[in-house]
Structure formats: C-alpha cells, structure tokens
PDB file of C-alpha atoms in Angstrom:
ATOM      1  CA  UNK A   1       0.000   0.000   0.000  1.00 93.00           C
ATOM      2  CA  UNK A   2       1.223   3.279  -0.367  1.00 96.00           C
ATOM      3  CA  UNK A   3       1.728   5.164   2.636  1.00 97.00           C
ATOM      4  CA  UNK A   4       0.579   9.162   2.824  1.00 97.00           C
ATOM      5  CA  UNK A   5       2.750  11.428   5.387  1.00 97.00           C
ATOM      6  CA  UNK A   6       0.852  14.940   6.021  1.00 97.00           C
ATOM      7  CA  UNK A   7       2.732  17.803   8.109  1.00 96.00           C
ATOM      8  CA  UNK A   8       2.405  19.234  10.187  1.00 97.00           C
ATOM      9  CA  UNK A   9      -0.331  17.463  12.358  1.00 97.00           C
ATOM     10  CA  UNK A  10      -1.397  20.860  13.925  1.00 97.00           C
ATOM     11  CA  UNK A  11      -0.735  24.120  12.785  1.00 96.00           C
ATOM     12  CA  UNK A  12      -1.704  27.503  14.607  1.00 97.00           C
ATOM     13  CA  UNK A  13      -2.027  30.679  12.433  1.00 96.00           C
ATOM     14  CA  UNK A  14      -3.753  33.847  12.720  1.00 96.00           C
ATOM     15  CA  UNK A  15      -6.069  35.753   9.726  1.00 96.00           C
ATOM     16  CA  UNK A  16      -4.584  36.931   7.127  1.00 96.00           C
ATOM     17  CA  UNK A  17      -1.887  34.198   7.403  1.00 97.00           C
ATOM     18  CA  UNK A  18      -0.407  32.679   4.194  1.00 97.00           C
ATOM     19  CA  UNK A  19       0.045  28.803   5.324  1.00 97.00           C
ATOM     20  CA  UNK A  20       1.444  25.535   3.989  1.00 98.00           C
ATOM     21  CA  UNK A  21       0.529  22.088   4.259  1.00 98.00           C
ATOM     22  CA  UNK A  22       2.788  19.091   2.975  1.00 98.00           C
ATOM     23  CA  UNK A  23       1.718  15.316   1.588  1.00 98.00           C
ATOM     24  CA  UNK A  24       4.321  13.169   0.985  1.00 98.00           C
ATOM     25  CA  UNK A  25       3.614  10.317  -0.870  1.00 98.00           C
ATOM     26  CA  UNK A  26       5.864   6.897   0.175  1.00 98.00           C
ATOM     27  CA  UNK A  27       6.054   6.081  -4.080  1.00 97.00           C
ATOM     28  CA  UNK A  28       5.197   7.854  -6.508  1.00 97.00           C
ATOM     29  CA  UNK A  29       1.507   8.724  -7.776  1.00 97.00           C
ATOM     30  CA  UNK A  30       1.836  11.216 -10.532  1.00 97.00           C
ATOM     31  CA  UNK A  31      -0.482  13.977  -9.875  1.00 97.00           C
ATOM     32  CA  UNK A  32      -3.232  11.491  -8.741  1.00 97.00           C
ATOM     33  CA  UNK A  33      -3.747  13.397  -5.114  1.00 98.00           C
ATOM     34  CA  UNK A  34      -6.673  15.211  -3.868  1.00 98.00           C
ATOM     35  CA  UNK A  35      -7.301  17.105  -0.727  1.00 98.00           C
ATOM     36  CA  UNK A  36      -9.954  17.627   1.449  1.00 98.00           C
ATOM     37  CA  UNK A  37     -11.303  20.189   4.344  1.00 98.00           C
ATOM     38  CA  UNK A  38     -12.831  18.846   7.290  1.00 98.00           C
ATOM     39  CA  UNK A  39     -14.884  20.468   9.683  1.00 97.00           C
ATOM     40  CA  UNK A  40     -16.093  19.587  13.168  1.00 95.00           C
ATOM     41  CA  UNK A  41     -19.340  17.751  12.879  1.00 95.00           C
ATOM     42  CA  UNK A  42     -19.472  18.019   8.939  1.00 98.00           C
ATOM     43  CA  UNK A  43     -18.370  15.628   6.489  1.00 98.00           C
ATOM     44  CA  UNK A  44     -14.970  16.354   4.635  1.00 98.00           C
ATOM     45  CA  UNK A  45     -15.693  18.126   1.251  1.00 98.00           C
ATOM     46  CA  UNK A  46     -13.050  18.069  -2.156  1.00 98.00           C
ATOM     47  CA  UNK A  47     -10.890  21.020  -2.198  1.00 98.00           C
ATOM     48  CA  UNK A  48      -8.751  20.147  -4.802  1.00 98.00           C
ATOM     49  CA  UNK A  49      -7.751  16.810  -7.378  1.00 98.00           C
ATOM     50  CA  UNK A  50      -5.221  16.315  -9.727  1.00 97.00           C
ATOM     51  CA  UNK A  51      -2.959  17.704  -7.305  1.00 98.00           C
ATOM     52  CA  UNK A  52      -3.318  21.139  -8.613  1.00 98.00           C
ATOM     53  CA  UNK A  53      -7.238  21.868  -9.696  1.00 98.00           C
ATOM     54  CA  UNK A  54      -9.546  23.894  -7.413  1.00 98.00           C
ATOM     55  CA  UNK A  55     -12.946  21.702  -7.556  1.00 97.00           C
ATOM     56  CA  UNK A  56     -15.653  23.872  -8.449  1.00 95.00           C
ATOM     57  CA  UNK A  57     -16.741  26.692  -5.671  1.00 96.00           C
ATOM     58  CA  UNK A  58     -13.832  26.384  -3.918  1.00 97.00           C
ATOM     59  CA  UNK A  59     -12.214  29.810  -3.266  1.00 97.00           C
ATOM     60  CA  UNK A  60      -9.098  30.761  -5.288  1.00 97.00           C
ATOM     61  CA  UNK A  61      -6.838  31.557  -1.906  1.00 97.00           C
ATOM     62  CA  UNK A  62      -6.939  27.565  -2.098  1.00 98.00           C
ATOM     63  CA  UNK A  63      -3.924  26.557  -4.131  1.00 98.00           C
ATOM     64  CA  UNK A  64      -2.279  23.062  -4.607  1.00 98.00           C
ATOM     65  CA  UNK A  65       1.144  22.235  -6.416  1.00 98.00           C
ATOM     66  CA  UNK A  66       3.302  18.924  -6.562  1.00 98.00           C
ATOM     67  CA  UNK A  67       3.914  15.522  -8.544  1.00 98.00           C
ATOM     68  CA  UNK A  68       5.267  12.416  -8.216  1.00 98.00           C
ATOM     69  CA  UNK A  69       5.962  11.783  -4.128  1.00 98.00           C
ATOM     70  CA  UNK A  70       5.588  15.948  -2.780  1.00 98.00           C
ATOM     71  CA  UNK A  71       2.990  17.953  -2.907  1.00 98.00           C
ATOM     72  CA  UNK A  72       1.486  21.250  -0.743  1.00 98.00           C
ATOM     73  CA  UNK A  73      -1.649  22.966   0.102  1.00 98.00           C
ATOM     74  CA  UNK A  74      -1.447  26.278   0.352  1.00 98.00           C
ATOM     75  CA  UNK A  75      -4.217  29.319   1.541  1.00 97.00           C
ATOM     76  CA  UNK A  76      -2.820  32.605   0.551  1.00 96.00           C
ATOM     77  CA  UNK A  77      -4.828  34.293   2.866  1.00 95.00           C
ATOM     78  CA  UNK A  78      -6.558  33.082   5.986  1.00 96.00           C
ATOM     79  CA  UNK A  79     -10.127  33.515   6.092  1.00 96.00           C
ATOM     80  CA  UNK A  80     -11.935  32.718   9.610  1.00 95.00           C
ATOM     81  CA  UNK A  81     -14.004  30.221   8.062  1.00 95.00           C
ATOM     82  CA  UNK A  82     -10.816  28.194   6.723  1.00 96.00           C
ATOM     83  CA  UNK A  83     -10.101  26.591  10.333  1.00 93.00           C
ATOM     84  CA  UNK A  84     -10.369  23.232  10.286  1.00 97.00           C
ATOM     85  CA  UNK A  85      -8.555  19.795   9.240  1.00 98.00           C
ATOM     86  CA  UNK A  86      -6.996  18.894   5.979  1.00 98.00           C
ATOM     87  CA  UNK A  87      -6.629  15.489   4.725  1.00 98.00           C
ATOM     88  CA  UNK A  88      -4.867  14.624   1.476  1.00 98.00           C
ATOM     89  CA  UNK A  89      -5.697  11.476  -0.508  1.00 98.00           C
ATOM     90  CA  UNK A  90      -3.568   9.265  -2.659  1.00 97.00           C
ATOM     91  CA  UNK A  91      -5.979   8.238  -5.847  1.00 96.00           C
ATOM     92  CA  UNK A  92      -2.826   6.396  -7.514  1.00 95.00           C
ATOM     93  CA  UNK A  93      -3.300   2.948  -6.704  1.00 92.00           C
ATOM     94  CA  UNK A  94      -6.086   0.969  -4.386  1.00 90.00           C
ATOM     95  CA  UNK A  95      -6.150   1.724  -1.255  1.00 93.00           C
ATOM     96  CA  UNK A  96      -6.953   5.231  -1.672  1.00 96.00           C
ATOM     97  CA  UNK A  97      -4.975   6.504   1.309  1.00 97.00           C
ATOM     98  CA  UNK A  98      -5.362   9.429   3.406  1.00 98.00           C
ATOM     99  CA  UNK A  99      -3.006  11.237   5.311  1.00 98.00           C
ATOM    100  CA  UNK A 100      -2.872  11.820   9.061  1.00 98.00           C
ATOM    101  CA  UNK A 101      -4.750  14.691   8.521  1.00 98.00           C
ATOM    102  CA  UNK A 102      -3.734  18.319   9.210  1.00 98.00           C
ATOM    103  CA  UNK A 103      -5.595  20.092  12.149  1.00 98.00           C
ATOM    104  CA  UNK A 104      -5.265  24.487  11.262  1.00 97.00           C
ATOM    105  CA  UNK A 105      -6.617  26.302  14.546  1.00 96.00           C
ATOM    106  CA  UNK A 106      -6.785  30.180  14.936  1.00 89.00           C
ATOM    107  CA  UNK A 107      -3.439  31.723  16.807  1.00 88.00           C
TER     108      UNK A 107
ATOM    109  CA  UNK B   1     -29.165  18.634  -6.335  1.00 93.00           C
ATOM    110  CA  UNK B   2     -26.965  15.673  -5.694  1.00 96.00           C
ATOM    111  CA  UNK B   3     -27.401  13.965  -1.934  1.00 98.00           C
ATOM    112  CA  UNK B   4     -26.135  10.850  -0.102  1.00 98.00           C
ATOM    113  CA  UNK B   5     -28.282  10.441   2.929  1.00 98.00           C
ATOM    114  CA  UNK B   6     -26.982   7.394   5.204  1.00 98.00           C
ATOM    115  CA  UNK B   7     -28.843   5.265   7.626  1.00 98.00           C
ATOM    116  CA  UNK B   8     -28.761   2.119   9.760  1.00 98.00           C
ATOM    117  CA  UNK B   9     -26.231   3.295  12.345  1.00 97.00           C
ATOM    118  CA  UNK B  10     -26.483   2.661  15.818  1.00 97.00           C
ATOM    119  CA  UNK B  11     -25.388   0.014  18.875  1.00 98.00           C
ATOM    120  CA  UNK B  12     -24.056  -2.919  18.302  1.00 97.00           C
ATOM    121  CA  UNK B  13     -22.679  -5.702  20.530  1.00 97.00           C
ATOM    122  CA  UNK B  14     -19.275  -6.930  19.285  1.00 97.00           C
ATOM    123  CA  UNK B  15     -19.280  -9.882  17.281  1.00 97.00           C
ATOM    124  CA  UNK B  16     -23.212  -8.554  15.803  1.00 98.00           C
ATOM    125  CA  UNK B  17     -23.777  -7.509  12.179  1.00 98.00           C
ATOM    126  CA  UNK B  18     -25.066  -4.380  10.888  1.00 98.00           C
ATOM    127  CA  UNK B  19     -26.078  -2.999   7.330  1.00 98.00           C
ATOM    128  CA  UNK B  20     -25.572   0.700   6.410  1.00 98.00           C
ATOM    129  CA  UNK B  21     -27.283   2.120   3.899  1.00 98.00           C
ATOM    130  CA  UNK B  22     -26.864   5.305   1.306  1.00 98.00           C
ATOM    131  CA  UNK B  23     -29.516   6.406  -0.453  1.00 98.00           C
ATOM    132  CA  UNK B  24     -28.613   8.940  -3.218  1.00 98.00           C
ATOM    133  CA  UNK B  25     -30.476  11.418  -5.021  1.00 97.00           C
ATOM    134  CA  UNK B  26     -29.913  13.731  -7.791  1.00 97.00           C
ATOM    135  CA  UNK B  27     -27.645  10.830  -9.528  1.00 97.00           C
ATOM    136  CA  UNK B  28     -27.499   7.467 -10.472  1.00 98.00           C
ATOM    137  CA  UNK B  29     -25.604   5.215  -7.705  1.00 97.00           C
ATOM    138  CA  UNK B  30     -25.086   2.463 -10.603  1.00 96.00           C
ATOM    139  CA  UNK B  31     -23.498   4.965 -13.330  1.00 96.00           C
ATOM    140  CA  UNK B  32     -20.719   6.224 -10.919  1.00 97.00           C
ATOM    141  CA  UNK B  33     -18.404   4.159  -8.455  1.00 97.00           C
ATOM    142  CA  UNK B  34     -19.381   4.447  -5.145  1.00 98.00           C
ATOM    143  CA  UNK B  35     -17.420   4.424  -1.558  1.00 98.00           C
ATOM    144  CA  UNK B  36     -17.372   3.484   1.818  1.00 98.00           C
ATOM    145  CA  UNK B  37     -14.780   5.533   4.575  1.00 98.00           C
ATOM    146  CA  UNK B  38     -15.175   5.817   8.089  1.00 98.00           C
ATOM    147  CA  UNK B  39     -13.964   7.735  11.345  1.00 98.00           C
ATOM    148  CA  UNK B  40     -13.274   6.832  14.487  1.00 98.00           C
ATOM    149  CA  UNK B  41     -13.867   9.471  17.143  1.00 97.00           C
ATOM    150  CA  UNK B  42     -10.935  12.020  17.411  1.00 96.00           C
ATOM    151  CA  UNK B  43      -9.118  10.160  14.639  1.00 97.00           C
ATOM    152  CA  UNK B  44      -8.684  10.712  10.824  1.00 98.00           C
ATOM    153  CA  UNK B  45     -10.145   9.862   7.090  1.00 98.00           C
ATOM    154  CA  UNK B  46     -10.084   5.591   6.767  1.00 98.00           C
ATOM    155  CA  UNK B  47     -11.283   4.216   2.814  1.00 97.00           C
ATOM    156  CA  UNK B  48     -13.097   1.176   3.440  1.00 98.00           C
ATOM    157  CA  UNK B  49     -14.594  -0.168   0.008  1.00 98.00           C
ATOM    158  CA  UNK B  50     -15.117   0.813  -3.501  1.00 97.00           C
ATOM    159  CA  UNK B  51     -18.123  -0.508  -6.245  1.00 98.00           C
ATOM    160  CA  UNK B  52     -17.116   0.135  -9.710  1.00 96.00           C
ATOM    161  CA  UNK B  53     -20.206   0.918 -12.517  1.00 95.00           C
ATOM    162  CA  UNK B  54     -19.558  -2.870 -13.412  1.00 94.00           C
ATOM    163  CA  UNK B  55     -19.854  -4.409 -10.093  1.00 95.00           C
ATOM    164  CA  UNK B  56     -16.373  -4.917  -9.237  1.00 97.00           C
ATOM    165  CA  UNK B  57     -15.104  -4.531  -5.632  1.00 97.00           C
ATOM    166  CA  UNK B  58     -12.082  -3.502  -3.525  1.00 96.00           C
ATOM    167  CA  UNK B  59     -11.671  -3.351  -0.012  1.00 97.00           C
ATOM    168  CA  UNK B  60      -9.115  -2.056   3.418  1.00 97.00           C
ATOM    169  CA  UNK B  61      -7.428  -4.880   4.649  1.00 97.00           C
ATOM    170  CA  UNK B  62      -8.640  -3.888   8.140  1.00 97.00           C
ATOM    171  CA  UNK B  63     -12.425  -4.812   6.756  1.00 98.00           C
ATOM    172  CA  UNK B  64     -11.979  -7.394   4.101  1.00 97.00           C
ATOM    173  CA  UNK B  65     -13.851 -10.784   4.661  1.00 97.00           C
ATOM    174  CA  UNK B  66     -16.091  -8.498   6.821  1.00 98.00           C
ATOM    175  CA  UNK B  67     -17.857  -6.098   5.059  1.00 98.00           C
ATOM    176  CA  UNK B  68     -19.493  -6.323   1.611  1.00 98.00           C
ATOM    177  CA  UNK B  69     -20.280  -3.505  -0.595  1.00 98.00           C
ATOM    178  CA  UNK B  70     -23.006  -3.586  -3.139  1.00 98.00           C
ATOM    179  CA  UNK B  71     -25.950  -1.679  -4.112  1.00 98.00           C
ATOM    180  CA  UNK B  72     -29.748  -2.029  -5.478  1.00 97.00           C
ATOM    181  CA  UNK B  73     -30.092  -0.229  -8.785  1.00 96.00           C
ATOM    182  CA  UNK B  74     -33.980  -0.360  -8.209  1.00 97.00           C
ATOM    183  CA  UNK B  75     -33.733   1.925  -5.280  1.00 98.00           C
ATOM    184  CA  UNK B  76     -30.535   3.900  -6.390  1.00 98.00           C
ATOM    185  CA  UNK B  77     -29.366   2.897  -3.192  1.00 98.00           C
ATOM    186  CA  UNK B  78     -25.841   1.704  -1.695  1.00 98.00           C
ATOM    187  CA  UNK B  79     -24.906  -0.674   1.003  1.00 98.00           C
ATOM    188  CA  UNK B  80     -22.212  -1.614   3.387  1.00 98.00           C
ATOM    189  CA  UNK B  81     -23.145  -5.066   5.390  1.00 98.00           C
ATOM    190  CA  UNK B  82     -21.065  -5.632   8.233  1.00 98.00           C
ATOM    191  CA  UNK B  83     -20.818  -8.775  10.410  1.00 98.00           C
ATOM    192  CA  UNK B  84     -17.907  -9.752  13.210  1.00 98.00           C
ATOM    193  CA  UNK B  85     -18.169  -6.326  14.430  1.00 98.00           C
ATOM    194  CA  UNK B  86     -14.997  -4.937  16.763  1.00 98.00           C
ATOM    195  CA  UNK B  87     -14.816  -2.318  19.437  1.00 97.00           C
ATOM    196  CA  UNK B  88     -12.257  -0.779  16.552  1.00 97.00           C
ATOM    197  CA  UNK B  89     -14.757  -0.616  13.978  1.00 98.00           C
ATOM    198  CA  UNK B  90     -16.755   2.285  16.101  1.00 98.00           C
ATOM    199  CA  UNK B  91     -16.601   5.081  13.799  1.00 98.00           C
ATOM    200  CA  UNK B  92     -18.935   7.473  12.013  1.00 98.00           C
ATOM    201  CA  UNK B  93     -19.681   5.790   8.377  1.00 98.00           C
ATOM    202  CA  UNK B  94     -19.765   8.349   5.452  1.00 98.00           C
ATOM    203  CA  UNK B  95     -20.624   7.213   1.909  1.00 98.00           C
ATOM    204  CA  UNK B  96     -19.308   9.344  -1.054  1.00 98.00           C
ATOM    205  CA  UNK B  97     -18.884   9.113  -4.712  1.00 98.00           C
ATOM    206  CA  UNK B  98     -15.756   8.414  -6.492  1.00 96.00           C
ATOM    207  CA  UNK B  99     -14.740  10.287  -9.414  1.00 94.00           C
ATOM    208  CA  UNK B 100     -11.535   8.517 -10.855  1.00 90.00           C
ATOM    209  CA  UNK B 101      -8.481   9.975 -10.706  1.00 88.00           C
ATOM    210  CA  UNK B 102     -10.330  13.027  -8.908  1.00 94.00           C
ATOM    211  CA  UNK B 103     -11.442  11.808  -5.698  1.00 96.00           C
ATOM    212  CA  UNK B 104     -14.582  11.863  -3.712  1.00 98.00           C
ATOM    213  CA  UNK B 105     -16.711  14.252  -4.503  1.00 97.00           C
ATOM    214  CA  UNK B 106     -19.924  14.421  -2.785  1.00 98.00           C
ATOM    215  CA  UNK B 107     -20.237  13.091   1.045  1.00 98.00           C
ATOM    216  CA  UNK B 108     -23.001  11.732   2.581  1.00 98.00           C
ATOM    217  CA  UNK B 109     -23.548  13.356   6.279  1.00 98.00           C
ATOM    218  CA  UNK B 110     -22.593   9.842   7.903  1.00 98.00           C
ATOM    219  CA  UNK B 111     -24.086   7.718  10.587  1.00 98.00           C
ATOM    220  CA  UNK B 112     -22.653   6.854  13.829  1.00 98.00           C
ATOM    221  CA  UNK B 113     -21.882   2.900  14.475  1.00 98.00           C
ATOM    222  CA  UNK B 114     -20.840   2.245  18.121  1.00 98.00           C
ATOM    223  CA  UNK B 115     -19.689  -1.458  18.853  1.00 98.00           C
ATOM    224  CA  UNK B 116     -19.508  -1.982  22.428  1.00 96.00           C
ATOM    225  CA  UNK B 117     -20.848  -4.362  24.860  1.00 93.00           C
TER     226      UNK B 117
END
C-alpha cells in the first residue's frame, strides 16, 4: 500500500496568514492526489484533485502544487471560516490513502 | 441537487452484524463508483470499500472478509453489510462518490456505528 505522510499534524495561524501544508507520498503517484477540508461535525468536502485543480466553488486563496511523491496545500490568505482539518488522498493505486490529517486552529 | 443520505447506524454488541445504507439522489448510484470511509472518534479519514459501474469490488485490509459492498439499482441505493463487528470498527460511516483519478466528490452526512458491549 502506499503510505501518505501529512505535516504538520497541527498548525496555529492567525487571519490573514499565508500557510502551507505538505503530503508526501511513500512512491510515486503522478499527480493522482486530492485534498480535502474537514470540519467539526461536517463531512470532509473536495478542495482540490489532480494535485493542482480547485474543484468547483472552492475559493481561489486555495492553491495546490506537486507531482510524483511531494505535494502542498497552500491558503494565501486566511479567512476565519478556513479553520479546520486537511486530509490529502492518494488516488494512484487501491487503497486510496489518506493522510494523518492536518488540524489548522486560529493563533 | 446531488445527496447521499446514510442510515442504519447505531449500537451494536461486538461480534453482531449491521447494514448501512446510502440512499442517493440527484444521480445514479449504478453509473458512478461508489465508496465506503469511516472515522473513528478524534481520529482521521479511513477508505473502506469501492463498487465500480460494473460491479467490481475492492476493499481495506482492516475490513476485508467483513464487510461487503453492493448496491440495489432499483432503489438507487448503496450498502455496506457488516458482520464480526470490533470495538475498533466504532466510527462514524460516510458514503461518497468516487470520481476517478479526482477523488470523492460528494459526502453523505454519515451515521454513527458504536460497537460496544
């Protein structure tokens, strides 16, 4: 199975912040990587696929870059409602494995 | 508008059995390949199963032999049956829809399964 490492686990950043999240992939997938926002009491919803393509509705401060075993989230510009946990999702080869997950909480 | 509504959570002894089901709306269950994941409280994303449009299954190791996927066209409806239930498997249940190569792309809300005695 191929193994997904996110970092950091928690990360505390204030509005406004520009922040980065990393998915490390233990072979590699291509750009076959998605990744998702979770939060509390809500089920997780598709920010981005292909490593790099905003699903539709999703707000351009989202941004997602990488191939082959590294890849990074990145929100240009905090918004209040962007607290909450990121997962990313290897679509390469079955299992589709997520990371740890990514927990962003307001400094 | 496109909705997975999931039912048939609850208690459940360990060792019991238990079917899930998704009920979808707005698209055709049978046209798309369909998924199972789960979380257990405080803890992260886990992909249980996948149906393909032509039936075909895959599953986690940590449910195979356990669970079995499938769905009923007639009621554009997926399931997840689950038998030798463990304390581990206590998680909330979401079913989504898998878009190759893209991921999952629309959630259900979940349902809660609790195995404990």
């Amino acid at each position: 199975d191929i193994q997904v490492t996110q970092s950091p686990s928690f990360l505390s950043a204030s509005v406004g912040d520009r922040v980065t999240i990393t998915c490390r992939a233990s072979q590699g997938i291509s750009s076959f990587l998605a990744w998702y926002q979770q939060k509390p009491g809500e089920a997780p919803k598709l920010l981005i696929y292909a490593a790099s393509t905003l699903q539709s509705g999703v707000p351009s401060r989202f941004s997602g870059s990488g191939s082959g075993t590294e890849f990074t989230l990145t929100i240009s510009s905090l918004q209040p409602e962007d607290f909450a946990t990121y997962y990313c999702q290897q679509l390469d080869s079955y299992p589709p494995t997520f990371g740890q997950g990514t927990r962003l909480e307001i400094k | 508008d496109v909705q997975l509504v999931e039912t048939g959570g609850g208690l459940i002894q360990p060792g019991g059995s238990l079917r899930l089901s998704c009920a979808a709306s707005g698209f055709i269950v049978s046209s798309n390949y369909m998924s199972w994941v789960r979380q257990a409280p405080g803890k992260g994303l886990e992909w249980l199963s996948v149906i393909y449009r032509g039936g075909t299954t895959y599953y986690a190791d940590s449910v195979k032999g356990r669970f079995t996927i499938s769905r009923d066209d007639s009621k554009n409806t997926l399931y997840l049956q689950m038998s030798s239930l463990r304390d581990e498997d206590t998680a909330v249940y979401y079913c989504a829809r898998e878009v190759v190569t893209v991921g999952l792309d629309v959630w259900g809300k979940g349902t809660t399964v609790t195995v404990s005695s």
